[in-house]
Structures are given as structure tokens and as C-alpha cells.
PDB file of C-alpha atoms in Angstrom:
ATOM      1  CA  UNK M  26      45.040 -18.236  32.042  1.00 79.00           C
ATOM      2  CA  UNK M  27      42.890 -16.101  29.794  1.00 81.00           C
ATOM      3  CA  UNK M  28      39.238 -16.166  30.256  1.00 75.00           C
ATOM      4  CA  UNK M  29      37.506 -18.669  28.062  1.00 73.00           C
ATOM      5  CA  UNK M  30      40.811 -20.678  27.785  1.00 80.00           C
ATOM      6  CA  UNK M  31      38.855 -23.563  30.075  1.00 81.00           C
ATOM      7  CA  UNK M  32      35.479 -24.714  28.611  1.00 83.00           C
ATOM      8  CA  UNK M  33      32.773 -25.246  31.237  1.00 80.00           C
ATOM      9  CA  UNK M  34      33.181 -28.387  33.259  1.00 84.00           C
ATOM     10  CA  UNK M  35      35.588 -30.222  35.488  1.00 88.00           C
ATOM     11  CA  UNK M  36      39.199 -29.002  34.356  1.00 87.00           C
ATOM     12  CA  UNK M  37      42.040 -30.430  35.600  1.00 89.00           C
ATOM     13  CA  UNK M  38      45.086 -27.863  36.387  1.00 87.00           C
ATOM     14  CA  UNK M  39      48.300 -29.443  36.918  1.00 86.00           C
ATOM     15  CA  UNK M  40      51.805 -27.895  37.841  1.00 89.00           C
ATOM     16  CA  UNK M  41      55.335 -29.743  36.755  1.00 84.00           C
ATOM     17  CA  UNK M  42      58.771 -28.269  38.665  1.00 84.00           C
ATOM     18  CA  UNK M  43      61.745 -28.440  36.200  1.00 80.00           C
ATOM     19  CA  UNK M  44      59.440 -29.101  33.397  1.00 78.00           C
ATOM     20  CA  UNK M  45      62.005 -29.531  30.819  1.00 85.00           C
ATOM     21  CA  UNK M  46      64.167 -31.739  33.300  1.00 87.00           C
ATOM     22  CA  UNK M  47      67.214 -29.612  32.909  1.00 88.00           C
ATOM     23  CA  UNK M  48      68.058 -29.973  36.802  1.00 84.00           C
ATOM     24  CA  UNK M  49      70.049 -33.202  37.998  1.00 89.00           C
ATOM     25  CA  UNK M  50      67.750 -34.716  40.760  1.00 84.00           C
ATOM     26  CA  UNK M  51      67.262 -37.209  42.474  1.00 85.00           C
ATOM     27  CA  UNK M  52      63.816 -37.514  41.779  1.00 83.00           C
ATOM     28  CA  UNK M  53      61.732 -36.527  39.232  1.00 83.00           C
ATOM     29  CA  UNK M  54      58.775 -38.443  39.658  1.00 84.00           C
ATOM     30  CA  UNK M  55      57.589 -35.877  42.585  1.00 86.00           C
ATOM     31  CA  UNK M  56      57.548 -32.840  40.783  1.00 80.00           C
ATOM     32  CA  UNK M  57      54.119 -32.267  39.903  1.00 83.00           C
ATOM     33  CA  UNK M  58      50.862 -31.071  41.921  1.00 88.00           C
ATOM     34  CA  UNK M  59      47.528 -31.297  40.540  1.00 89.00           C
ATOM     35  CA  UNK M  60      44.118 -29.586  41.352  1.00 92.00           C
ATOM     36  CA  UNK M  61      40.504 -30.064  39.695  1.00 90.00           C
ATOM     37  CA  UNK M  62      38.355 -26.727  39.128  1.00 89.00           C
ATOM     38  CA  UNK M  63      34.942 -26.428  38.358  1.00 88.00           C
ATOM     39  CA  UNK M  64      34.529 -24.392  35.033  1.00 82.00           C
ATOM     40  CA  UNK M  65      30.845 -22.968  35.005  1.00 82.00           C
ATOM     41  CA  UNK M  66      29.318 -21.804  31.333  1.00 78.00           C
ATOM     42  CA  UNK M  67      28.674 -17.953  31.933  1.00 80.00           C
ATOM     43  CA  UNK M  68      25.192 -17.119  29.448  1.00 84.00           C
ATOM     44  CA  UNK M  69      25.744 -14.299  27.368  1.00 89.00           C
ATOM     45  CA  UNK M  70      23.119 -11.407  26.999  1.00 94.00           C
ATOM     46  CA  UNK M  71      19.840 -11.659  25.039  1.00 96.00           C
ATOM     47  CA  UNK M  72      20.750 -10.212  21.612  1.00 97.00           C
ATOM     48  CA  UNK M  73      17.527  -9.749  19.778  1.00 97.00           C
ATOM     49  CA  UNK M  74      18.028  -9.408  15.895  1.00 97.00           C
ATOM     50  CA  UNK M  75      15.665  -9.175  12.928  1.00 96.00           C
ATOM     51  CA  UNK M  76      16.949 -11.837  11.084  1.00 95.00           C
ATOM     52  CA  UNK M  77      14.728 -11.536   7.962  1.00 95.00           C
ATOM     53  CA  UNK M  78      12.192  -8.183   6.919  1.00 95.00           C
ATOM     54  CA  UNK M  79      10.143  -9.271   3.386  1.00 94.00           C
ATOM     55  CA  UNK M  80       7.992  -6.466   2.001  1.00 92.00           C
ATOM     56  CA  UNK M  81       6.819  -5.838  -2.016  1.00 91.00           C
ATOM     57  CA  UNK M  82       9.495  -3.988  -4.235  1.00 91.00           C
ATOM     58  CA  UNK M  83       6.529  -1.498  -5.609  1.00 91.00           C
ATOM     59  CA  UNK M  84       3.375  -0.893  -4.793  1.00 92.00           C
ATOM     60  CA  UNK M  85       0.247   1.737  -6.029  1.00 91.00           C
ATOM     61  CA  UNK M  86       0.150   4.842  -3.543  1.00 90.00           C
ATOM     62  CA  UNK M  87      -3.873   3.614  -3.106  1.00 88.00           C
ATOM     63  CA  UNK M  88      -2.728   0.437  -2.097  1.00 90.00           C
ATOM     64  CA  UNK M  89      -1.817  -0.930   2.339  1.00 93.00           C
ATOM     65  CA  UNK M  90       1.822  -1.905   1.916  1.00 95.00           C
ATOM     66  CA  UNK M  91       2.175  -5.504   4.097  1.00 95.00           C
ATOM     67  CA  UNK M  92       5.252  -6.367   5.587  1.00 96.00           C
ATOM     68  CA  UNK M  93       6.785  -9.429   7.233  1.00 96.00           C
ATOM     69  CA  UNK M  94       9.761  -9.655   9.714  1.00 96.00           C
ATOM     70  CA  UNK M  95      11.578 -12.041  12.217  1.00 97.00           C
ATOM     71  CA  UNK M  96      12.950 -11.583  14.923  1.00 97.00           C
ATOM     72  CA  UNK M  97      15.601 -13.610  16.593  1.00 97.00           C
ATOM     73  CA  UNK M  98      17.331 -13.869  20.107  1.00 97.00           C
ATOM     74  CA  UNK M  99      20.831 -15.159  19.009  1.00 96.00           C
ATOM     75  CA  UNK M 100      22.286 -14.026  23.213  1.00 94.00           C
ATOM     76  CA  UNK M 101      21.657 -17.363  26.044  1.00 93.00           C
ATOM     77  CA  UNK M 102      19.528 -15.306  28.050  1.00 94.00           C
ATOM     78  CA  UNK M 103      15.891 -15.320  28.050  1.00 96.00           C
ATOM     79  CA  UNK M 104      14.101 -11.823  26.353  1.00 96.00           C
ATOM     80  CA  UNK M 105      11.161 -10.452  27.489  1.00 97.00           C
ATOM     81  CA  UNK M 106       8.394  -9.465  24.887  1.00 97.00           C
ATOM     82  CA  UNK M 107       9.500  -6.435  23.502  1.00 97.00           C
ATOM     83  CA  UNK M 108       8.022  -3.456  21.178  1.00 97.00           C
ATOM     84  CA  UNK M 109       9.134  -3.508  17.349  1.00 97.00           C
ATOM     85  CA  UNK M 110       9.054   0.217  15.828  1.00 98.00           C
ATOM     86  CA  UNK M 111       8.410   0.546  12.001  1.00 97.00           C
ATOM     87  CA  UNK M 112       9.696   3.467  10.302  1.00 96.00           C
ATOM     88  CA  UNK M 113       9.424   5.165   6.752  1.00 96.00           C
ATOM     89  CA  UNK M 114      12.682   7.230   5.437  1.00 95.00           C
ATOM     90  CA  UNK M 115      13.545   7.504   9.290  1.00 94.00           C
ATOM     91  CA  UNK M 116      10.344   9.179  10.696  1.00 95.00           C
ATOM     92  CA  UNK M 117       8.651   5.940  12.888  1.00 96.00           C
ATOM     93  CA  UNK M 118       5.093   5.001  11.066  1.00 95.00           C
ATOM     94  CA  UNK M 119       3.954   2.190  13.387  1.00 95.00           C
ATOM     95  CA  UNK M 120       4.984  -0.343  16.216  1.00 96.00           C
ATOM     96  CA  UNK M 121       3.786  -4.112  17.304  1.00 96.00           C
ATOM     97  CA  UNK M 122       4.656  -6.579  19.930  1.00 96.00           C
ATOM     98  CA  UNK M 123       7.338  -9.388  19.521  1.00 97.00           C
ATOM     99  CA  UNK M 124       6.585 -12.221  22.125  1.00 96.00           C
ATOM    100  CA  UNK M 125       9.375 -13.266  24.860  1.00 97.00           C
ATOM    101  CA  UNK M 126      11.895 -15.127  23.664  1.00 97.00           C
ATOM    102  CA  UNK M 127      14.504 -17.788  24.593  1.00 96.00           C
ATOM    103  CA  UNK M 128      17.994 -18.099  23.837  1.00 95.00           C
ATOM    104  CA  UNK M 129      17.862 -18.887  20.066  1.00 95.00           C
ATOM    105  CA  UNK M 130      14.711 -18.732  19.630  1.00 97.00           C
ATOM    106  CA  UNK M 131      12.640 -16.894  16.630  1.00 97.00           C
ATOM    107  CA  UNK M 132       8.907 -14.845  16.286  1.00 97.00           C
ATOM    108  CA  UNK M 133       7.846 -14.357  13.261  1.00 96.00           C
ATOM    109  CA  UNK M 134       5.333 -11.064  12.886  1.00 95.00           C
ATOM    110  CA  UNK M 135       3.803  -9.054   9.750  1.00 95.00           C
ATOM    111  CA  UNK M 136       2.325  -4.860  10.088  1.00 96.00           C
ATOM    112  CA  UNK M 137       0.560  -3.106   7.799  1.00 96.00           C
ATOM    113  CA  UNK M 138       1.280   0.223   6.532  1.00 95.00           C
ATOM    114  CA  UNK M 139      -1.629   2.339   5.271  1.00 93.00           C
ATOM    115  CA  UNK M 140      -2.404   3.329   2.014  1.00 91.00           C
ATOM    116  CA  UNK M 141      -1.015   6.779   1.192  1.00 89.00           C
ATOM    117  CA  UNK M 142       1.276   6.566   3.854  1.00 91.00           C
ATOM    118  CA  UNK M 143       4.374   7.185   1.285  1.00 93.00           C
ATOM    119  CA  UNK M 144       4.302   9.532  -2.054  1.00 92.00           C
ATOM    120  CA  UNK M 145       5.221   8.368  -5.036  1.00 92.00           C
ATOM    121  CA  UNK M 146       8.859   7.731  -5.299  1.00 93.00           C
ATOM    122  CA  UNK M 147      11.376   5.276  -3.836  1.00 94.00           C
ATOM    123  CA  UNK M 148      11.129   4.780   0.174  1.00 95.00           C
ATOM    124  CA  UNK M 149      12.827   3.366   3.151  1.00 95.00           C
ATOM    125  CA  UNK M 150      10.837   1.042   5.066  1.00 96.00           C
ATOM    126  CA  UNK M 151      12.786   0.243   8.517  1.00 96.00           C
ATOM    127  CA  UNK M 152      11.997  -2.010  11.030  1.00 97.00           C
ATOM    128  CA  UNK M 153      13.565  -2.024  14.910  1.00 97.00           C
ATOM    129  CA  UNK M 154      13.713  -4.851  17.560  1.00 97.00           C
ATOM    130  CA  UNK M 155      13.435  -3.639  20.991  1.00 96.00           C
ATOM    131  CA  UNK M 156      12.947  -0.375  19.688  1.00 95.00           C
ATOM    132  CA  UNK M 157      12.152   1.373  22.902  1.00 96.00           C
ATOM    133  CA  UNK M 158      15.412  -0.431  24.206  1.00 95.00           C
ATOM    134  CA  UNK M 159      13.843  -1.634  27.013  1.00 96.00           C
ATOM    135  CA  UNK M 160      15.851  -5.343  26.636  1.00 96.00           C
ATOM    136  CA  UNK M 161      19.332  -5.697  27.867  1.00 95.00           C
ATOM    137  CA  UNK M 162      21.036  -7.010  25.272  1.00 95.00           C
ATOM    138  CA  UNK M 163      25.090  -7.589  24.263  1.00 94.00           C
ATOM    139  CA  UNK M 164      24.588  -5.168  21.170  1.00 94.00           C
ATOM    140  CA  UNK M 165      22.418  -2.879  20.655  1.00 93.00           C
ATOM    141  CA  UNK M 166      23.764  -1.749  17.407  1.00 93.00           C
ATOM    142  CA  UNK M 167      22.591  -4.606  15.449  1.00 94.00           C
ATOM    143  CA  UNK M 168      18.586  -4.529  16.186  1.00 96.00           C
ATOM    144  CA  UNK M 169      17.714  -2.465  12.469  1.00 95.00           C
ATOM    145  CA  UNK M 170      16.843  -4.152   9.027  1.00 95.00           C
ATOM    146  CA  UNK M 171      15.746  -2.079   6.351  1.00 94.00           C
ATOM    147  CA  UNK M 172      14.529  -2.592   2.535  1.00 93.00           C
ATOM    148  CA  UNK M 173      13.624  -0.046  -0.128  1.00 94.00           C
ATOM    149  CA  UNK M 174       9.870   0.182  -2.053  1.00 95.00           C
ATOM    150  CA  UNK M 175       8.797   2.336  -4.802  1.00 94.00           C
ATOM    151  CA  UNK M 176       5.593   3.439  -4.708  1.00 93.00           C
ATOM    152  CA  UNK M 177       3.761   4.413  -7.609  1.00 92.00           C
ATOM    153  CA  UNK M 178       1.282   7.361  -7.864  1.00 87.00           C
ATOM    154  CA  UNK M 179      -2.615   6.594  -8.518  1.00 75.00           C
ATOM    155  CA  UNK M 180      -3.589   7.637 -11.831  1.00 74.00           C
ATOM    156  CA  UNK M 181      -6.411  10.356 -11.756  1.00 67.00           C
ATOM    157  CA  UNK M 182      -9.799   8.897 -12.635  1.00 67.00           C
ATOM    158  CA  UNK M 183     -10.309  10.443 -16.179  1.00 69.00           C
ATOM    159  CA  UNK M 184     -13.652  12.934 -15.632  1.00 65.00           C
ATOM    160  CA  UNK M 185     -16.722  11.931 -18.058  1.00 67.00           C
ATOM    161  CA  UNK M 186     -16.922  13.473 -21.383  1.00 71.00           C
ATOM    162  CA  UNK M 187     -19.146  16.443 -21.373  1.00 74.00           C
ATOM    163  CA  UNK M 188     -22.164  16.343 -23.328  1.00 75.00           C
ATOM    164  CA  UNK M 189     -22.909  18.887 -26.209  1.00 73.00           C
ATOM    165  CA  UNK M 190     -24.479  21.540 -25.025  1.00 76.00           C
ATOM    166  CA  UNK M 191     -28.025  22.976 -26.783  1.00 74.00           C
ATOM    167  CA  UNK M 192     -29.055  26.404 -26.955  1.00 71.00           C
ATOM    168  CA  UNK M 193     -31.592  28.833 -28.508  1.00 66.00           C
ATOM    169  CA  UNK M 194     -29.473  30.574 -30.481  1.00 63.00           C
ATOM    170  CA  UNK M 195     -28.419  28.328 -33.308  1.00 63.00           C
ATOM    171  CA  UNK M 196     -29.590  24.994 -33.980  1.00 61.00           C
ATOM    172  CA  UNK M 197     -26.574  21.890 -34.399  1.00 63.00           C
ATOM    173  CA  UNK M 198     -27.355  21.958 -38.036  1.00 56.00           C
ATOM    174  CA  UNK M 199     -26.401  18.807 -39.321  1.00 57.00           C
ATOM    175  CA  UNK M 200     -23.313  17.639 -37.600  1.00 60.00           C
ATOM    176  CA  UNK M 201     -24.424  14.462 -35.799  1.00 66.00           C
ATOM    177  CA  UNK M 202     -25.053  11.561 -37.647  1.00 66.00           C
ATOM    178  CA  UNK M 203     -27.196   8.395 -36.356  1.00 66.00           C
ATOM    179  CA  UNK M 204     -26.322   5.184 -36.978  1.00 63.00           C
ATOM    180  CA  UNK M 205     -27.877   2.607 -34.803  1.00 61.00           C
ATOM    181  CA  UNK M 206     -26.635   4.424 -31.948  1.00 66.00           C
ATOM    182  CA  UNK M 207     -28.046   6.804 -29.592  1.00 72.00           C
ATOM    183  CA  UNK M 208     -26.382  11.012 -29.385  1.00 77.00           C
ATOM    184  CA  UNK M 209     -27.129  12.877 -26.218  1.00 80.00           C
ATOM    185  CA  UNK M 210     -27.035  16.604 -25.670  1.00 79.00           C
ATOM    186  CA  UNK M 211     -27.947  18.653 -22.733  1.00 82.00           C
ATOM    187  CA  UNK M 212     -29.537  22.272 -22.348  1.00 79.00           C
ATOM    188  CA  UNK M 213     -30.016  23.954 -18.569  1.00 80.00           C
ATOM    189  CA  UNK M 214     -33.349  25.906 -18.103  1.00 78.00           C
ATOM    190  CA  UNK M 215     -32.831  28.842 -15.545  1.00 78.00           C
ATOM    191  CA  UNK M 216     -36.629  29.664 -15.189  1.00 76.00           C
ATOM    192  CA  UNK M 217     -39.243  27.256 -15.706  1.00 76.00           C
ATOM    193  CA  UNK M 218     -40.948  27.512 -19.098  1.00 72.00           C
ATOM    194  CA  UNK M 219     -41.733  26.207 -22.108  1.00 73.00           C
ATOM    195  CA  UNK M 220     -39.625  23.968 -24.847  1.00 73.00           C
ATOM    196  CA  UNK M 221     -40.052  22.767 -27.902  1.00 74.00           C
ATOM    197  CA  UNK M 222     -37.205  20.231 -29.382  1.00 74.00           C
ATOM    198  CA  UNK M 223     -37.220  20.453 -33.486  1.00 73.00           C
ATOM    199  CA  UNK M 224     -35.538  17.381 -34.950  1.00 70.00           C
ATOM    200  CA  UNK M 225     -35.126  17.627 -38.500  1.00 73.00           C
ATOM    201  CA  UNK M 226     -33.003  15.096 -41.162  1.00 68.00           C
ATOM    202  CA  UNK M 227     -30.950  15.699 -44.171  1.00 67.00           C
ATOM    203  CA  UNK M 228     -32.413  12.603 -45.693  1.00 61.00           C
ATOM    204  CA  UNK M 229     -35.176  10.108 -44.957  1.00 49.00           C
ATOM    205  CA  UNK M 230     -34.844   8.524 -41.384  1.00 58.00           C
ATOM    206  CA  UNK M 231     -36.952   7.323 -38.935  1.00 64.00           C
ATOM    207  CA  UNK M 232     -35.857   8.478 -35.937  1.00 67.00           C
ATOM    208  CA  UNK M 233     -37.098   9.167 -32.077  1.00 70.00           C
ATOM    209  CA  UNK M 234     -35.969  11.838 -29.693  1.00 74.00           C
ATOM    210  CA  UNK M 235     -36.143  11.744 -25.704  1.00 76.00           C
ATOM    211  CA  UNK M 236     -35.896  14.130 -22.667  1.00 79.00           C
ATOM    212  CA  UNK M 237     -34.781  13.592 -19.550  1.00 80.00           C
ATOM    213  CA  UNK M 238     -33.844  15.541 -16.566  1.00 81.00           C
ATOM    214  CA  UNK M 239     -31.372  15.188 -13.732  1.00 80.00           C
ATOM    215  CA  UNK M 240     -32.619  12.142 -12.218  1.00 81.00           C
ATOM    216  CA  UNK M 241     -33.189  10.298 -15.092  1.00 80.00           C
ATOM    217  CA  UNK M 242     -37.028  10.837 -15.269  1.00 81.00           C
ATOM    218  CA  UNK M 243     -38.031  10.892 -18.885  1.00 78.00           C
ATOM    219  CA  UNK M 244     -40.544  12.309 -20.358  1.00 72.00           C
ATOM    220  CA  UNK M 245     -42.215  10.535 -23.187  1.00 59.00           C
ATOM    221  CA  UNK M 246     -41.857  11.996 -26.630  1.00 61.00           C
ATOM    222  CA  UNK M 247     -42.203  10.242 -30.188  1.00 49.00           C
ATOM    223  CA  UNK M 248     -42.615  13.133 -32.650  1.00 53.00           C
ATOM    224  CA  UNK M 249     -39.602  15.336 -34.356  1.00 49.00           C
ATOM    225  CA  UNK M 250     -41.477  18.549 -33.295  1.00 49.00           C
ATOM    226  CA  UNK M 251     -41.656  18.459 -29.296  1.00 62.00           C
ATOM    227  CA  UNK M 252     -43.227  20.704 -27.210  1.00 64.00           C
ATOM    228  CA  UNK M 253     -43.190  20.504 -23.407  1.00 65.00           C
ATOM    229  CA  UNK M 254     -44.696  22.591 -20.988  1.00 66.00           C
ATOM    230  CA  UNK M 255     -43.821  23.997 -17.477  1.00 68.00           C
ATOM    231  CA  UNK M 256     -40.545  22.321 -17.260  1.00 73.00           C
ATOM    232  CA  UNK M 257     -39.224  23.303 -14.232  1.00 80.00           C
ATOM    233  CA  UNK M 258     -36.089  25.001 -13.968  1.00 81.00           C
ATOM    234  CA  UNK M 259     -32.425  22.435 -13.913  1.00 82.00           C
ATOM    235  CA  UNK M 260     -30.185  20.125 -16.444  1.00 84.00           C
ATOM    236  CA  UNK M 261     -31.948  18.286 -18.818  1.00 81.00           C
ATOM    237  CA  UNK M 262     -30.766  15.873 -21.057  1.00 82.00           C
ATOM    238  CA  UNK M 263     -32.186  15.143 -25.306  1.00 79.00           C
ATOM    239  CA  UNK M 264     -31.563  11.780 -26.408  1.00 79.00           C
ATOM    240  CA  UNK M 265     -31.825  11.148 -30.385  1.00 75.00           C
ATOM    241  CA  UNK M 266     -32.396   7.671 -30.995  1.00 72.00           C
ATOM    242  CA  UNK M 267     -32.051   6.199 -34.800  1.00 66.00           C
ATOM    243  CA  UNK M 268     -33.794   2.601 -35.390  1.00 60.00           C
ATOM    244  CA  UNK M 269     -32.268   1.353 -38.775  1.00 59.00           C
ATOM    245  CA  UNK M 270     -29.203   1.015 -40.250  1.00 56.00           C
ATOM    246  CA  UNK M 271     -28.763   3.796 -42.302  1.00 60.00           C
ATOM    247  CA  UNK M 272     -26.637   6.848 -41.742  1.00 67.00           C
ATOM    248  CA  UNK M 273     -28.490  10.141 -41.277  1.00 68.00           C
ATOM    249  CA  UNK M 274     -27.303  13.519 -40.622  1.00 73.00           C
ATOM    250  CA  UNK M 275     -29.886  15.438 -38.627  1.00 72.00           C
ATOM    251  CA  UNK M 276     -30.249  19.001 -36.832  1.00 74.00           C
ATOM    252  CA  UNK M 277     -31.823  19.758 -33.652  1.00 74.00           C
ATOM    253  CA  UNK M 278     -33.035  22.933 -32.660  1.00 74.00           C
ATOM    254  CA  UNK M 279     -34.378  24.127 -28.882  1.00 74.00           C
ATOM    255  CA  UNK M 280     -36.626  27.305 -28.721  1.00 73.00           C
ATOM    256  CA  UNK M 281     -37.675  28.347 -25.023  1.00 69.00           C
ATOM    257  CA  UNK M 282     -41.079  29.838 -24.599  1.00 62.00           C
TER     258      UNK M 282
END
């Protein structure tokens, strides 16, 4: 008899002469012997699979990718806990531990993948039971579950808008106009020295002008004609502030001394 014809147990195995009863006898009630074996359930191997592997179908490059997984033992035998290797478009990224496990039994585990572990672009996120094969199991080829993620590139902060930029050679003759609103330029001295701001308007305005350097210290100015002494040298700032509602065009002119 084939092996795994007799399911475990007590089996009965009995043998019949002239089976058919094609021979004349004079008995046929004597023709049979019977014996009793013992059939014993043989366990098969652990078989550790990953039975499920959930992850995000995109994701920004700036962003950890999480994934979850489980991991099954679908053999008899008992597993012993065992290493899971994670792997992106086949080169391995990361490994945890997956606790022992019985015969049919399940452990359910999550990893974390870094942010800007993957480019932009469509990956392969793998992940490997018993990935140091270190388990004997009854197949070893089916230990792998895999899922695709795009990842999407992280946009470039757009830089700050640079601020117009005074000098001593002409003044910004009447393009800005005030409205409510505030218009900041910047001039760099490369010595220290003297300035002198001139704010001047196409049409009647009442309006206040500023300076500031790098750190935000300002210095406090209320008339159209400015002058400031010893500035040291550095990135300054002019703000022109307009306090009503009408629309003026103005100039401002910077003279170093």
C-alpha cells in the first residue's frame, strides 16, 4: 500500500484467499486472516509563509514609508523565532524578529522604512520569512511577498523673493506706488559711513520711511530726508510705509557719505 493510503489510527488489514470464489471448495468460510496496525500521524515540516504584506501605494520621498506583514506557519511542526529581511528593488533595507511559532499559527509585525530611502519613481518593497534560512521548513521557495510603491519627489522649497536693491547711482524714480501697504528695499554698505535716504512723492502723501539692518534692529526715522551716521558696514533694509488710502507714486534716493 502507498504511503498515506491508511489515515493515522488503528487500521485493520485483512487478507481473503480466492477472493472472487472462483475455486470449488469445501470451505470458504476459512479463507481470510486479519491483522490490526497502528497508523501513527507523521507532522510535516514548519513552513513559515507571509500570508499578508500591507504598505501605502505612494508616498512623498520626505516621508518614513510603514509597512505591515504576517507571517504564518502553515507545516505541524513548531518554528523557532526567526529573522524577517526587508528589501527595496532586491538590495535588503532592513530586518526584524518574528516570534516562534506553532503549527498554524500567525505573528503579525509592522517596520519602518526611512524617509529618502527610495527616489522618486515606482519601487519594490519585499519582505522575507526566515530570511537567513535558519528554519527547516518543507519549502523554502514560498517565504517572499512583495508589493510595489511610488514614491513621489519633494518639491523644492521656493527661495524668498529678493528685495529691490538701492544704490547711489540712480534713484527708483517713481516706480513704487503705496497703497496702505508697506515696500521694502535693501542697500549693502561695504565701509562704514554715512547715509542719507531721500523720499520724495509725485503727489501729496503722507508717508514714513524705516531702516533696519540684519537683525532686525531699526533705527527710528520719521522725516522724507534721512540722514544717519556711522552705520557700520552690512545689509540693511528701507521700509516705506504709506498711512492713508490713497495711491502715491514716490522715489527714493540713497547717497553715501
Amino acid at each position: 500500500m502507498a504511503a498515506g493510503t491508511l489515515k493515522a489510527g488503528d487500521r485493520k488489514i485483512r487478507l481473503v484467499a480466492d477472493g472472487a470464489n472462483i475455486v470449488p471448495e469445501s470451505d470458504n468460510n476459512n479463507n481470510g486472516y486479519t491483522r490490526t496496525v497502528k497508523v501513527t500521524a507523521v507532522k510535516t515540516p514548519a513552513d513559515l509563509v507571509v500570508s499578508t504584506l500591507t504598505a501605502p501605494a505612494s508616498a512623498n520621498q520626505s516621508q518614513a514609508v510603514k509597512i505591515n506583514f504576517t507571517v504564518k506557519n502553515q507545516g505541524d511542526t513548531a518554528a523557532s523565532s526567526s529573522i524577517m529581511y526587508i528589501y527595496v528593488d532586491g538590495n535588503m533595507v532592513g530586518a526584524t524578529m518574528v516570534d516562534a511559532l506553532n503549527g498554524g499559527a500567525s505573528f503579525s509585525g509592522s517596520y519602518t522604512i526611512a524617509a529618502g530611502a527610495m527616489s522618486s519613481g515606482t519601487h519594490r518593497i519585499r519582505v522575507l520569512a526566515d530570511g537567513n534560512n535558519a528554519i527547516a521548513e518543507s519549502d523554502n521557495n514560498n517565504n517572499g511577498y512583495s508589493r510595489a510603491i511610488n514614491i513621489v519627489s519633494t518639491p523644492a522649497a521656493d527661495a524668498p523673493a529678493a528685495l529691490p536693491m538701492l544704490d547711489t547711482a540712480a534713484p527708483l524714480a517713481f516706480e513704487e506706488v503705496l497703497d496702505d501697504a508697506v515696500d521694502t528695499f535693501e542697500f549693502e554698505l561695504s565701509a562704514s559711513g554715512k547715509v542719507d535716504i531721500d523720499l520724495s512723492f509725485e503727489d501729496a502723501s503722507n508717508a514714513q520711511v524705516a531702516l533696519f539692518d540684519a537683525a532686525g534692529n531699526e533705527f527710528a526715522l520719521n522725516d522724507a530726508l534721512t540722514s544717519v551716521d556711522t552705520l557700520s558696514a552690512g545689509l540693511y533694509q528701507v521700509a516705506v510705509t504709506a498711512d492713508d488710502e490713497v495711491k502715491s507714486k514716490y522715489a527714493i534716493e540713497l547717497a553715501l557719505a
